[in-house]
């Protein structure tokens, strides 16, 4: 029962480096989401994909890009990492955008130095 | 953007005590969710509420959807050490056609044995 799988679990980047966070779900869900979690800020939506082939900006999209590679996979890319992007990143999926329950991955802890 | 105000921000209680936390907003929601996040893990859904006034229990947890549709509370009775974690409320706006969930800032709960 894998659910939502994120890789890597931990990453340290230097300012200006790029990287892609991977997310895959095996529940045949249509909607997928990327959040970042910062102390005292809760979970803030970066980008989401309501269905395969579509992506939309969330609350805090600046500095990020996403790709919905197929129904299973939704990746988040940092083209030029900045210290302000140090955070814990969570991927989530839902059967569709009308379904309320979101299933989360275990998170990626990213540090930008 | 839209915001949920969750309180208290943190709680440190004795094992066996009851706990109460709440979320409020100036906007109307059609769904309220309560999640728990264990250290190093992603959030997991505890309770989902779909109707104003709805009161739902899950073991020692009870949550209610406020009559005004602008608030919700979560109670934990007879707390135990494994209740430790961060509790998040989340809501889906009645006006939303995207299905996006908005999260509160979280309540960090610590339980002293």
Short mmCIF file of C-alpha atoms in Angstrom, two decimals:
data_model
loop_
_atom_site.label_atom_id
_atom_site.label_comp_id
_atom_site.label_asym_id
_atom_site.label_seq_id
_atom_site.Cartn_x
_atom_site.Cartn_y
_atom_site.Cartn_z
CA UNK A 1 0.00 0.00 0.00
CA UNK A 2 2.39 2.70 -1.22
CA UNK A 3 -0.15 5.55 -1.55
CA UNK A 4 1.78 8.75 -2.28
CA UNK A 5 5.55 8.39 -2.63
CA UNK A 6 7.95 11.34 -2.61
CA UNK A 7 11.64 11.37 -3.42
CA UNK A 8 14.06 12.38 -2.10
CA UNK A 9 13.27 12.55 1.63
CA UNK A 10 16.10 14.97 2.36
CA UNK A 11 18.10 17.34 0.16
CA UNK A 12 20.63 20.11 0.67
CA UNK A 13 21.17 22.56 -2.19
CA UNK A 14 23.42 25.51 -2.73
CA UNK A 15 21.83 28.81 -3.71
CA UNK A 16 21.30 28.85 -7.46
CA UNK A 17 21.26 25.09 -7.94
CA UNK A 18 18.28 23.39 -9.51
CA UNK A 19 16.47 20.21 -8.60
CA UNK A 20 13.25 18.31 -9.16
CA UNK A 21 11.12 16.80 -6.42
CA UNK A 22 9.34 13.68 -7.55
CA UNK A 23 5.88 12.50 -6.53
CA UNK A 24 3.95 9.42 -7.60
CA UNK A 25 0.61 7.99 -6.47
CA UNK A 26 -0.77 4.54 -7.13
CA UNK A 27 -4.41 5.21 -6.19
CA UNK A 28 -5.55 6.26 -9.68
CA UNK A 29 -6.33 9.75 -8.37
CA UNK A 30 -7.03 12.56 -10.80
CA UNK A 31 -5.94 15.54 -8.68
CA UNK A 32 -2.46 16.14 -7.30
CA UNK A 33 -1.00 18.97 -5.21
CA UNK A 34 2.28 20.39 -3.97
CA UNK A 35 2.40 22.15 -0.59
CA UNK A 36 5.17 23.66 1.46
CA UNK A 37 5.14 23.64 5.25
CA UNK A 38 6.89 26.31 7.26
CA UNK A 39 6.74 26.86 11.05
CA UNK A 40 3.63 28.80 12.05
CA UNK A 41 2.41 28.98 8.45
CA UNK A 42 0.56 25.72 8.06
CA UNK A 43 0.48 24.14 4.61
CA UNK A 44 0.54 26.53 1.67
CA UNK A 45 -0.39 25.42 -1.81
CA UNK A 46 2.32 25.90 -4.44
CA UNK A 47 0.77 24.32 -7.55
CA UNK A 48 -1.92 21.79 -8.27
CA UNK A 49 -3.14 19.62 -11.10
CA UNK A 50 -6.86 19.04 -11.12
CA UNK A 51 -6.50 16.35 -13.77
CA UNK A 52 -3.90 14.90 -16.11
CA UNK A 53 -2.76 17.53 -18.57
CA UNK A 54 -3.67 20.56 -16.44
CA UNK A 55 -1.71 22.56 -13.88
CA UNK A 56 -2.58 25.74 -11.98
CA UNK A 57 -0.89 28.10 -9.57
CA UNK A 58 -1.65 28.01 -5.87
CA UNK A 59 -0.89 30.59 -3.18
CA UNK A 60 2.92 30.63 -3.46
CA UNK A 61 4.00 29.59 -6.99
CA UNK A 62 6.92 31.98 -7.50
CA UNK A 63 10.24 30.21 -8.00
CA UNK A 64 8.64 26.86 -8.86
CA UNK A 65 7.47 24.96 -11.92
CA UNK A 66 5.53 21.73 -12.14
CA UNK A 67 4.93 18.93 -14.62
CA UNK A 68 2.07 16.46 -14.60
CA UNK A 69 3.97 13.76 -16.42
CA UNK A 70 1.08 11.32 -16.46
CA UNK A 71 -1.81 10.44 -14.18
CA UNK A 72 0.52 8.95 -11.57
CA UNK A 73 3.32 11.50 -11.43
CA UNK A 74 3.50 15.19 -10.54
CA UNK A 75 6.95 16.78 -10.20
CA UNK A 76 8.01 20.09 -8.67
CA UNK A 77 11.07 21.89 -10.02
CA UNK A 78 13.20 24.60 -8.47
CA UNK A 79 15.15 26.20 -11.30
CA UNK A 80 17.39 28.39 -9.14
CA UNK A 81 17.07 27.56 -5.45
CA UNK A 82 17.00 30.35 -2.87
CA UNK A 83 17.34 30.16 0.93
CA UNK A 84 13.68 31.25 1.19
CA UNK A 85 12.76 27.92 -0.37
CA UNK A 86 14.12 26.02 2.61
CA UNK A 87 11.04 24.13 3.75
CA UNK A 88 9.33 20.77 3.99
CA UNK A 89 7.49 19.94 0.77
CA UNK A 90 4.47 17.67 0.65
CA UNK A 91 2.79 16.11 -2.31
CA UNK A 92 -0.86 15.11 -2.00
CA UNK A 93 -3.49 13.49 -4.17
CA UNK A 94 -7.28 13.29 -4.22
CA UNK A 95 -9.62 11.15 -6.30
CA UNK A 96 -10.82 14.35 -7.96
CA UNK A 97 -11.13 18.01 -7.02
CA UNK A 98 -14.60 17.47 -5.55
CA UNK A 99 -13.33 14.80 -3.16
CA UNK A 100 -12.41 16.21 0.18
CA UNK A 101 -9.89 13.73 1.52
CA UNK A 102 -6.33 14.45 0.43
CA UNK A 103 -3.68 11.75 0.89
CA UNK A 104 -0.20 13.03 1.66
CA UNK A 105 3.29 11.73 1.04
CA UNK A 106 5.91 11.67 3.78
CA UNK A 107 7.50 14.92 2.70
CA UNK A 108 10.82 16.17 1.38
CA UNK A 109 12.93 18.25 3.74
CA UNK A 110 14.86 20.75 1.61
CA UNK A 111 17.60 23.04 2.88
CA UNK A 112 19.07 25.74 0.64
CA UNK A 113 22.36 27.17 1.88
CA UNK B 1 -5.43 35.06 0.14
CA UNK B 2 -8.03 33.25 2.17
CA UNK B 3 -6.95 32.32 5.64
CA UNK B 4 -7.98 30.03 8.44
CA UNK B 5 -7.11 31.15 11.94
CA UNK B 6 -6.32 28.14 14.08
CA UNK B 7 -5.85 28.31 17.84
CA UNK B 8 -4.15 27.69 20.07
CA UNK B 9 -0.81 27.59 18.32
CA UNK B 10 0.55 25.08 20.85
CA UNK B 11 -0.55 23.16 23.92
CA UNK B 12 1.34 21.30 26.60
CA UNK B 13 -0.97 19.14 28.69
CA UNK B 14 -0.95 16.32 31.20
CA UNK B 15 -1.89 12.82 30.09
CA UNK B 16 -5.59 12.24 30.73
CA UNK B 17 -6.64 15.83 30.17
CA UNK B 18 -9.11 16.87 27.50
CA UNK B 19 -8.00 19.10 24.63
CA UNK B 20 -9.90 21.57 22.52
CA UNK B 21 -8.76 23.51 19.43
CA UNK B 22 -10.63 25.50 16.82
CA UNK B 23 -10.48 27.19 13.44
CA UNK B 24 -12.26 30.32 12.37
CA UNK B 25 -12.55 32.29 9.15
CA UNK B 26 -14.38 35.26 7.72
CA UNK B 27 -15.36 33.09 4.72
CA UNK B 28 -17.97 30.37 4.37
CA UNK B 29 -16.83 26.79 3.92
CA UNK B 30 -18.74 23.77 2.60
CA UNK B 31 -16.31 21.22 4.06
CA UNK B 32 -14.13 21.11 7.14
CA UNK B 33 -11.36 18.57 7.68
CA UNK B 34 -9.11 17.80 10.61
CA UNK B 35 -5.66 16.27 10.03
CA UNK B 36 -2.92 15.02 12.35
CA UNK B 37 0.76 15.10 11.47
CA UNK B 38 3.16 12.85 13.36
CA UNK B 39 6.82 13.91 13.48
CA UNK B 40 8.55 13.22 10.17
CA UNK B 41 5.32 12.15 8.46
CA UNK B 42 2.69 13.68 6.22
CA UNK B 43 -0.73 14.73 7.55
CA UNK B 44 -3.35 12.03 7.94
CA UNK B 45 -7.09 12.70 7.89
CA UNK B 46 -8.87 12.30 11.25
CA UNK B 47 -12.38 13.61 10.66
CA UNK B 48 -14.31 15.10 7.73
CA UNK B 49 -17.39 17.33 8.16
CA UNK B 50 -19.81 18.15 5.35
CA UNK B 51 -22.87 19.88 6.86
CA UNK B 52 -23.36 22.91 9.08
CA UNK B 53 -23.99 21.77 12.64
CA UNK B 54 -22.61 18.29 11.99
CA UNK B 55 -20.99 16.64 15.00
CA UNK B 56 -18.77 13.64 14.24
CA UNK B 57 -16.69 11.38 16.47
CA UNK B 58 -13.74 9.13 15.76
CA UNK B 59 -12.81 7.31 18.97
CA UNK B 60 -11.71 9.92 21.50
CA UNK B 61 -11.91 12.67 18.89
CA UNK B 62 -14.99 14.79 18.28
CA UNK B 63 -15.30 17.56 15.72
CA UNK B 64 -18.10 19.95 14.80
CA UNK B 65 -18.93 22.01 11.74
CA UNK B 66 -20.06 25.43 12.99
CA UNK B 67 -23.61 26.61 12.32
CA UNK B 68 -22.33 29.77 10.61
CA UNK B 69 -20.14 27.60 8.31
CA UNK B 70 -17.20 29.82 9.28
CA UNK B 71 -15.71 27.73 12.08
CA UNK B 72 -15.00 24.26 13.38
CA UNK B 73 -13.59 22.74 16.54
CA UNK B 74 -11.82 19.52 17.47
CA UNK B 75 -11.90 17.95 20.93
CA UNK B 76 -9.68 15.15 22.17
CA UNK B 77 -10.80 13.44 25.35
CA UNK B 78 -8.54 11.69 27.87
CA UNK B 79 -5.31 12.47 26.02
CA UNK B 80 -2.54 9.89 25.78
CA UNK B 81 1.15 10.27 24.83
CA UNK B 82 0.56 9.11 21.24
CA UNK B 83 -1.73 12.11 20.66
CA UNK B 84 1.44 14.18 20.35
CA UNK B 85 1.74 15.88 16.97
CA UNK B 86 0.54 18.81 14.91
CA UNK B 87 -3.20 19.10 14.24
CA UNK B 88 -4.39 20.99 11.18
CA UNK B 89 -7.80 22.16 10.20
CA UNK B 90 -8.52 22.47 6.49
CA UNK B 91 -11.49 23.74 4.60
CA UNK B 92 -12.92 23.95 1.13
CA UNK B 93 -14.54 27.29 0.35
CA UNK B 94 -18.17 27.28 -0.73
CA UNK B 95 -17.18 29.72 -3.49
CA UNK B 96 -14.36 27.54 -4.80
CA UNK B 97 -14.72 25.77 -8.13
CA UNK B 98 -11.20 24.40 -8.01
CA UNK B 99 -11.51 22.14 -5.00
CA UNK B 100 -8.49 23.69 -3.31
CA UNK B 101 -8.09 23.05 0.40
CA UNK B 102 -7.00 25.87 2.69
CA UNK B 103 -5.07 24.87 5.81
CA UNK B 104 -4.84 26.47 9.22
CA UNK B 105 -1.48 27.23 10.80
CA UNK B 106 -1.58 24.10 12.97
CA UNK B 107 -1.79 23.33 16.71
CA UNK B 108 1.23 21.59 18.19
CA UNK B 109 0.19 19.25 20.99
CA UNK B 110 2.56 17.88 23.59
CA UNK B 111 1.38 15.41 26.22
CA UNK B 112 3.25 14.85 29.46
CA UNK B 113 2.96 11.29 30.76
#
